Short mmCIF file of C-alpha atoms and ligand atoms in Angstrom, two decimals:
data_model
loop_
_atom_site.label_atom_id
_atom_site.label_comp_id
_atom_site.label_asym_id
_atom_site.label_seq_id
_atom_site.Cartn_x
_atom_site.Cartn_y
_atom_site.Cartn_z
CA MET A 1 -17.85 19.59 -26.85
CA LYS A 2 -14.10 19.48 -27.29
CA HIS A 3 -13.83 23.21 -27.97
CA LEU A 4 -15.53 23.98 -24.65
CA ALA A 5 -12.99 22.09 -22.57
CA LYS A 6 -9.93 23.69 -21.04
CA GLN A 7 -6.90 23.25 -23.27
CA LEU A 8 -5.00 21.26 -20.70
CA VAL A 9 -7.68 18.56 -20.73
CA GLU A 10 -6.92 17.63 -24.32
CA LYS A 11 -3.21 17.63 -23.62
CA GLN A 12 -3.54 15.58 -20.44
CA PRO A 13 -1.86 12.15 -20.83
CA VAL A 14 -4.09 9.17 -20.05
CA TYR A 15 -3.16 6.67 -17.32
CA GLU A 16 -2.80 3.13 -18.65
CA PRO A 17 -3.95 0.72 -15.94
CA GLY A 18 -3.14 -3.00 -15.76
CA ARG A 19 -5.56 -4.79 -18.08
CA PRO A 20 -8.55 -6.34 -16.32
CA ILE A 21 -8.92 -10.13 -16.68
CA GLU A 22 -12.43 -9.73 -18.17
CA ASP A 23 -11.17 -7.49 -21.01
CA VAL A 24 -8.38 -9.83 -21.95
CA ALA A 25 -10.70 -12.87 -21.86
CA ARG A 26 -13.16 -11.14 -24.18
CA GLU A 27 -10.55 -9.82 -26.59
CA LEU A 28 -8.59 -13.04 -26.97
CA GLY A 29 -11.51 -15.47 -26.55
CA LEU A 30 -9.87 -17.08 -23.51
CA ASP A 31 -11.55 -18.71 -20.54
CA LEU A 32 -11.73 -16.22 -17.64
CA ARG A 33 -10.45 -18.80 -15.18
CA SER A 34 -7.40 -19.55 -17.30
CA ILE A 35 -6.09 -15.99 -17.03
CA ILE A 36 -3.83 -14.67 -14.28
CA LYS A 37 -3.20 -10.99 -13.61
CA LEU A 38 0.24 -9.95 -12.40
CA ALA A 39 -0.15 -6.39 -13.62
CA SER A 40 -1.30 -4.04 -10.85
CA ASN A 41 0.71 -4.96 -7.75
CA GLU A 42 -2.44 -6.22 -6.07
CA SER A 43 -2.13 -8.70 -3.23
CA PRO A 44 -2.93 -12.17 -4.59
CA PHE A 45 -3.93 -13.26 -1.09
CA GLY A 46 -7.04 -11.11 -1.00
CA PRO A 47 -8.40 -9.15 1.95
CA SER A 48 -8.15 -10.45 5.51
CA PRO A 49 -11.21 -12.56 6.44
CA MET A 50 -11.81 -10.06 9.24
CA ALA A 51 -11.94 -7.21 6.73
CA LEU A 52 -14.39 -9.15 4.56
CA GLU A 53 -16.67 -9.81 7.50
CA ALA A 54 -16.65 -6.13 8.50
CA ALA A 55 -17.33 -5.06 4.91
CA ARG A 56 -20.29 -7.43 4.59
CA GLU A 57 -21.84 -6.11 7.75
CA ALA A 58 -21.35 -2.49 6.70
CA LEU A 59 -23.32 -3.15 3.51
CA THR A 60 -26.52 -3.57 5.53
CA ASN A 61 -26.22 0.13 6.35
CA GLY A 62 -25.69 0.98 2.70
CA HIS A 63 -28.50 3.54 2.79
CA ARG A 64 -26.64 5.78 5.27
CA TYR A 65 -23.94 8.28 4.37
CA PRO A 66 -20.54 7.31 5.73
CA ASP A 67 -18.78 9.14 8.54
CA GLY A 68 -17.10 11.86 6.50
CA ASN A 69 -14.43 12.25 9.16
CA ALA A 70 -13.72 8.48 9.29
CA THR A 71 -13.36 8.90 13.06
CA HIS A 72 -12.85 5.25 14.05
CA LEU A 73 -10.42 4.50 11.27
CA LYS A 74 -8.41 7.63 11.99
CA GLU A 75 -8.19 6.71 15.66
CA LYS A 76 -6.97 3.23 14.77
CA ILE A 77 -4.35 4.49 12.30
CA ALA A 78 -3.22 7.16 14.75
CA GLU A 79 -2.80 4.54 17.46
CA THR A 80 -0.87 2.25 15.11
CA LEU A 81 1.55 5.00 14.05
CA SER A 82 1.67 6.98 17.33
CA LEU A 83 0.15 10.05 15.69
CA LYS A 84 -2.84 12.23 16.57
CA PRO A 85 -6.01 11.64 14.53
CA GLU A 86 -5.86 15.33 13.50
CA GLN A 87 -2.66 14.57 11.59
CA LEU A 88 -4.46 12.22 9.17
CA VAL A 89 -6.32 12.67 5.89
CA LEU A 90 -8.20 9.75 4.37
CA GLY A 91 -8.50 9.42 0.62
CA ASN A 92 -10.20 7.43 -2.10
CA GLY A 93 -6.96 5.54 -2.47
CA SER A 94 -3.74 7.39 -1.74
CA ASN A 95 -3.95 8.56 -5.35
CA GLU A 96 -6.68 10.92 -4.24
CA ILE A 97 -4.36 12.41 -1.61
CA ILE A 98 -1.88 13.16 -4.41
CA GLU A 99 -4.62 15.04 -6.26
CA LEU A 100 -5.69 16.86 -3.08
CA LEU A 101 -2.08 17.98 -2.64
CA GLY A 102 -2.32 19.49 -6.10
CA HIS A 103 -5.55 21.30 -5.20
CA ALA A 104 -4.01 22.73 -2.07
CA PHE A 105 -0.50 23.61 -3.22
CA LEU A 106 0.12 23.64 -6.98
CA ARG A 107 -0.25 26.91 -8.82
CA LYS A 108 0.18 27.43 -12.54
CA GLY A 109 3.89 27.43 -13.35
CA ASP A 110 5.01 25.88 -10.04
CA GLU A 111 7.57 23.12 -10.38
CA ALA A 112 7.23 19.63 -8.96
CA VAL A 113 10.43 17.58 -8.78
CA MET A 114 10.12 13.81 -9.28
CA GLY A 115 12.07 10.83 -10.56
CA LYS A 116 11.89 10.21 -14.30
CA SER A 117 10.70 6.63 -13.81
CA ALA A 118 8.70 7.29 -10.67
CA PHE A 119 5.05 6.40 -10.14
CA ILE A 120 3.36 8.22 -13.03
CA VAL A 121 0.47 9.72 -11.07
CA TYR A 122 2.78 12.47 -9.71
CA LYS A 123 3.31 13.74 -13.24
CA LEU A 124 -0.35 13.44 -14.20
CA VAL A 125 -1.49 15.42 -11.17
CA THR A 126 1.21 18.05 -11.69
CA LEU A 127 0.06 18.60 -15.29
CA LEU A 128 -3.57 18.75 -14.21
CA PHE A 129 -2.80 21.87 -12.16
CA GLU A 130 -0.74 23.51 -14.94
CA ALA A 131 2.40 23.01 -12.92
CA VAL A 132 5.65 21.79 -14.44
CA PRO A 133 6.97 18.27 -13.82
CA VAL A 134 10.75 18.37 -13.38
CA GLU A 135 11.80 14.80 -14.09
CA VAL A 136 15.16 13.72 -12.73
CA PRO A 137 16.79 10.57 -14.17
CA LEU A 138 17.22 7.71 -11.69
CA ALA A 139 20.69 6.29 -11.09
CA GLY A 140 20.85 2.50 -11.36
CA HIS A 141 17.03 2.52 -11.31
CA ARG A 142 17.12 4.18 -7.88
CA HIS A 143 16.03 7.74 -7.03
CA ASP A 144 19.10 9.98 -7.18
CA LEU A 145 18.51 12.33 -4.25
CA ARG A 146 21.60 14.45 -5.00
CA ALA A 147 20.47 15.06 -8.55
CA MET A 148 16.97 15.84 -7.27
CA ALA A 149 18.34 18.34 -4.74
CA ASP A 150 20.20 20.04 -7.61
CA ARG A 151 16.92 20.64 -9.42
CA ILE A 152 15.23 22.55 -6.57
CA THR A 153 14.62 26.19 -7.54
CA ASP A 154 12.61 29.16 -6.25
CA LYS A 155 9.71 27.75 -8.26
CA THR A 156 9.75 24.30 -6.71
CA ARG A 157 6.59 23.71 -4.70
CA MET A 158 6.59 19.94 -4.33
CA VAL A 159 9.00 17.02 -4.36
CA PHE A 160 7.81 13.44 -4.72
CA LEU A 161 9.72 10.43 -3.46
CA PRO A 162 8.27 6.92 -3.50
CA SER A 163 10.31 4.32 -1.65
CA PRO A 164 10.13 1.54 -2.64
CA ASN A 165 9.45 3.05 -6.05
CA ASN A 166 6.90 1.67 -8.46
CA PRO A 167 7.79 0.42 -11.11
CA THR A 168 11.52 -0.03 -10.42
CA GLY A 169 11.13 -1.66 -6.97
CA THR A 170 14.16 0.19 -5.61
CA ALA A 171 14.29 1.92 -2.22
CA ASN A 172 16.35 4.70 -0.67
CA GLU A 173 17.98 4.56 2.77
CA GLU A 174 16.35 6.27 5.71
CA SER A 175 19.46 8.34 6.49
CA GLU A 176 19.74 9.79 2.96
CA ILE A 177 16.01 10.54 2.86
CA LEU A 178 16.13 12.38 6.19
CA ALA A 179 19.19 14.39 5.11
CA PHE A 180 17.56 15.24 1.76
CA ALA A 181 14.35 16.39 3.45
CA ARG A 182 16.19 18.50 6.02
CA ASP A 183 18.04 20.30 3.23
CA LEU A 184 14.89 21.32 1.37
CA PRO A 185 14.01 25.02 1.46
CA PRO A 186 10.87 26.02 3.40
CA HIS A 187 8.80 26.78 0.27
CA VAL A 188 8.81 23.09 -0.73
CA VAL A 189 6.37 20.34 0.31
CA PHE A 190 8.08 16.95 0.51
CA VAL A 191 5.74 14.07 -0.37
CA PHE A 192 7.02 10.66 0.71
CA ASP A 193 5.00 7.82 -0.82
CA GLU A 194 5.02 4.67 1.32
CA ALA A 195 2.66 2.50 -0.73
CA TYR A 196 4.96 -0.52 -0.26
CA ALA A 197 6.33 0.29 3.21
CA GLU A 198 4.73 -2.81 4.74
CA TYR A 199 6.93 -5.04 2.59
CA LEU A 200 10.10 -3.62 4.19
CA ASP A 201 11.62 -4.98 7.41
CA SER A 202 12.11 -1.50 8.82
CA PRO A 203 10.54 1.22 6.68
CA PRO A 204 12.11 4.70 6.90
CA ASP A 205 10.54 6.70 9.71
CA LEU A 206 9.84 10.30 8.70
CA ARG A 207 7.81 11.20 11.78
CA PRO A 208 10.76 13.05 13.34
CA LEU A 209 10.66 15.43 10.36
CA ILE A 210 6.98 16.10 10.97
CA GLU A 211 7.68 16.71 14.67
CA GLU A 212 10.43 19.16 13.70
CA GLY A 213 7.79 21.17 11.88
CA ARG A 214 9.05 20.44 8.37
CA ASN A 215 6.76 20.43 5.34
CA VAL A 216 6.64 16.66 5.07
CA VAL A 217 3.70 14.47 4.11
CA CYS A 218 3.68 10.66 4.01
CA LEU A 219 1.22 8.58 1.98
CA ARG A 220 0.02 5.05 2.67
CA THR A 221 -2.54 2.76 1.11
CA PHE A 222 -4.74 -0.22 1.84
CA SER A 223 -4.49 -1.27 -1.84
CA LYS A 224 -1.31 -3.29 -1.59
CA ILE A 225 -0.43 -5.57 1.34
CA TYR A 226 -3.91 -5.15 2.90
CA GLY A 227 -5.55 -6.42 -0.28
CA LEU A 228 -8.29 -3.77 -0.49
CA ALA A 229 -7.50 -2.18 -3.87
CA ALA A 230 -11.12 -2.42 -5.05
CA LEU A 231 -12.43 -0.49 -2.05
CA ARG A 232 -10.24 2.56 -2.76
CA ILE A 233 -8.86 3.70 0.54
CA GLY A 234 -5.55 5.23 1.55
CA TYR A 235 -4.29 8.07 3.72
CA GLY A 236 -1.72 10.74 4.27
CA TYR A 237 -0.16 11.94 7.51
CA GLY A 238 1.72 15.11 8.31
CA SER A 239 1.19 18.06 10.61
CA ALA A 240 -2.30 18.84 11.92
CA GLU A 241 -2.01 22.14 10.03
CA TRP A 242 -1.42 20.29 6.78
CA ALA A 243 -4.31 17.87 7.41
CA ALA A 244 -6.69 20.77 8.10
CA LEU A 245 -5.77 22.30 4.74
CA LEU A 246 -6.33 19.09 2.82
CA ASN A 247 -9.63 18.44 4.56
CA ARG A 248 -10.92 21.71 3.12
CA VAL A 249 -10.32 20.66 -0.47
CA ARG A 250 -11.71 17.13 -0.35
CA GLN A 251 -15.28 16.02 -0.94
CA PRO A 252 -17.17 15.48 2.35
CA PHE A 253 -17.70 11.74 1.75
CA ASN A 254 -14.60 10.85 -0.23
CA THR A 255 -14.12 7.48 1.48
CA ASN A 256 -17.01 5.07 1.72
CA ALA A 257 -18.32 3.26 4.80
CA VAL A 258 -17.47 -0.24 3.55
CA ALA A 259 -13.86 0.72 2.89
CA GLN A 260 -13.54 2.47 6.26
CA VAL A 261 -14.58 -0.56 8.32
CA ALA A 262 -12.68 -3.01 6.12
CA ALA A 263 -9.50 -0.95 6.52
CA LEU A 264 -9.99 -0.80 10.27
CA ALA A 265 -10.40 -4.57 10.52
CA ALA A 266 -7.45 -5.10 8.18
CA LEU A 267 -5.20 -3.09 10.51
CA ASP A 268 -6.30 -5.28 13.41
CA ASP A 269 -5.44 -8.52 11.62
CA ARG A 270 -1.69 -8.30 12.10
CA LYS A 271 -1.20 -12.04 11.75
CA PHE A 272 -2.73 -11.97 8.28
CA VAL A 273 -0.50 -9.07 7.20
CA SER A 274 2.68 -10.77 8.37
CA GLU A 275 1.60 -13.95 6.61
CA CYS A 276 1.09 -11.97 3.38
CA ARG A 277 4.54 -10.42 3.82
CA ARG A 278 6.13 -13.84 4.30
CA ARG A 279 4.36 -15.39 1.31
CA THR A 280 5.27 -12.40 -0.88
CA ARG A 281 8.95 -12.85 0.02
CA GLU A 282 8.78 -16.53 -0.86
CA GLY A 283 7.08 -15.62 -4.12
CA LYS A 284 9.80 -13.11 -4.88
CA GLU A 285 12.48 -15.75 -4.39
CA GLN A 286 10.52 -18.16 -6.55
CA LEU A 287 10.31 -15.61 -9.37
CA GLU A 288 13.96 -14.64 -8.98
CA ARG A 289 15.02 -18.28 -9.30
CA GLY A 290 12.85 -18.68 -12.40
CA LEU A 291 14.22 -15.50 -13.98
CA ALA A 292 17.81 -16.49 -13.25
CA ALA A 293 17.20 -19.94 -14.77
CA ALA A 294 15.72 -18.32 -17.89
CA GLY A 295 18.70 -15.93 -18.07
CA ILE A 296 16.51 -12.85 -17.69
CA GLU A 297 17.92 -9.76 -16.00
CA PHE A 298 15.87 -8.12 -13.28
CA VAL A 299 16.17 -5.21 -10.89
CA PRO A 300 16.24 -6.47 -7.27
CA SER A 301 12.97 -5.30 -5.72
CA GLU A 302 11.87 -4.24 -2.25
CA GLY A 303 8.20 -4.34 -3.24
CA ASN A 304 5.64 -6.98 -4.24
CA PHE A 305 6.65 -6.83 -7.90
CA ILE A 306 9.77 -7.17 -10.05
CA MET A 307 10.88 -5.14 -13.05
CA ILE A 308 12.49 -7.41 -15.62
CA LYS A 309 14.45 -6.70 -18.79
CA VAL A 310 12.97 -8.41 -21.81
CA GLY A 311 14.12 -6.38 -24.81
CA ASP A 312 10.84 -5.28 -26.37
CA GLY A 313 8.54 -4.87 -23.36
CA ARG A 314 5.38 -4.22 -25.36
CA ALA A 315 5.91 -7.34 -27.52
CA PHE A 316 6.65 -9.45 -24.43
CA PHE A 317 3.51 -8.14 -22.73
CA GLU A 318 1.40 -9.11 -25.76
CA ARG A 319 2.98 -12.52 -26.06
CA MET A 320 2.41 -13.25 -22.36
CA GLN A 321 -1.17 -12.02 -22.68
CA ARG A 322 -1.87 -14.49 -25.49
CA GLU A 323 -0.81 -17.20 -23.02
CA GLY A 324 -3.25 -15.81 -20.45
CA VAL A 325 -0.67 -14.04 -18.26
CA ILE A 326 -1.18 -10.29 -17.83
CA VAL A 327 1.93 -8.27 -16.94
CA ARG A 328 2.56 -4.53 -17.21
CA PRO A 329 4.43 -2.89 -20.09
CA LEU A 330 6.45 0.16 -19.06
CA ASP A 331 6.96 2.21 -22.23
CA GLY A 332 4.82 4.92 -20.62
CA TYR A 333 7.56 5.21 -17.98
CA GLY A 334 10.35 5.48 -20.56
CA LEU A 335 11.31 1.87 -19.77
CA SER A 336 10.37 0.18 -23.03
CA GLU A 337 12.87 -2.67 -22.56
CA PHE A 338 11.23 -3.73 -19.32
CA VAL A 339 7.97 -5.13 -18.00
CA ARG A 340 6.76 -5.21 -14.41
CA VAL A 341 5.55 -8.48 -12.93
CA SER A 342 3.58 -8.46 -9.69
CA ILE A 343 4.32 -11.28 -7.28
CA GLY A 344 1.38 -13.70 -7.29
CA THR A 345 0.47 -16.86 -5.41
CA ALA A 346 2.96 -19.73 -5.67
CA ALA A 347 0.82 -21.28 -8.44
CA GLU A 348 0.65 -18.01 -10.38
CA ASN A 349 4.39 -17.46 -10.11
CA GLU A 350 4.94 -21.01 -11.31
CA ARG A 351 2.67 -20.38 -14.28
CA PHE A 352 4.59 -17.20 -15.18
CA VAL A 353 7.93 -19.01 -14.97
CA ARG A 354 6.71 -21.93 -17.08
CA THR A 355 5.36 -19.54 -19.72
CA LEU A 356 8.78 -17.83 -19.77
CA GLU A 357 10.47 -21.18 -20.26
CA SER A 358 8.13 -22.05 -23.12
CA PHE A 359 9.16 -18.79 -24.89
CA LYS A 360 12.77 -19.72 -24.50
CA SER A 361 12.43 -23.26 -25.81
CA SER A 362 10.32 -22.11 -28.77
CA SER A 363 13.06 -19.67 -29.81
CA ASP A 364 15.95 -22.17 -29.32
C1 PLP B 401 -0.25 1.53 -5.82
C2 PLP B 401 0.42 2.80 -5.47
C3 PLP B 401 -0.25 3.81 -4.77
C4 PLP B 401 -1.61 3.60 -4.17
O1 PLP B 401 -2.65 3.76 -4.95
P1 PLP B 401 -4.12 3.74 -4.34
O2 PLP B 401 -4.75 4.94 -4.94
O3 PLP B 401 -4.04 3.84 -2.85
O4 PLP B 401 -4.71 2.45 -4.79
C5 PLP B 401 0.43 4.96 -4.45
N1 PLP B 401 1.70 5.13 -4.81
C6 PLP B 401 2.37 4.18 -5.46
C7 PLP B 401 3.80 4.40 -5.77
C8 PLP B 401 1.75 3.00 -5.83
O5 PLP B 401 2.43 2.08 -6.50
#
């Protein structure tokens, strides 16, 4: 049926996800339990017990359609962020919000400005709507907001900024982000991706921009610190006008009932979240010590992952995989000398570091 498909479908690049443990076990004939996955920036600490309990209970109503408006969850998020529920849009992961932004705003030939080694979904969605990705090189692995501002034209419709960025782990300062956003012309939608905001001590606050009536949208997810990646739930917030637009282009039941109640309970379990944050920091220090001892360069990270310089990233990824450790190669991001390692439990981090050391001693 190839010839029946739209041309852009054949040209569309394919997203390469972190490899699932089951696939690797099957391919390499390894025991499932001997494999660790540090490849998708998932929380190794799992969901909060409160979220699990809520999810289990929601399953008994599995025969009912979910609340398409996610009323309770929106109220809870709005309360947490001092917003109005009408300013929120829920998505099947925040990735879906990125796609909905494309539906609502990207026309053929529009330009979308993004970092060259930014989260790759921005580029994929831009291409899907026949818009043009304008990729701006990072400076020192950090988004270069001046260079991005220089690439804004009459055709620019959207600008993406993730901070911290995935995969580089770098973040931009609140003051430079606010100044950048205030300088954007009124025909541009500024998309600020806060997938890792909860790992920061004081994440940039863009709500003043929204209050000023600027075209600013922020994205958050329950896939990272809240440990609900499998349930696929995230959200965007902006003006009520923006949210009303996006709600017209989404499917009526885009987020499921189990995810909605689990996310709500996860927000309530603040103690669990701060514990996850603390353990992630400790894990980061543990990995950093191990990398330093092995003489491996890394980019200091503000997220729950570290980008490390290994020479041939693809070869390193394969070698680690044979030892039962799944990391993420980054050649798709134009970073072929690097891999990305998600911060795991203390035992997983230890295993990664010991595997690194074994590489070193076998090549000495
Ligand atoms: C993980 C991630 C997301 C969130 O993805 P979900 O669809 O919510 O699972 C969004 N942006 C960035 C930069 C990410 O790394």
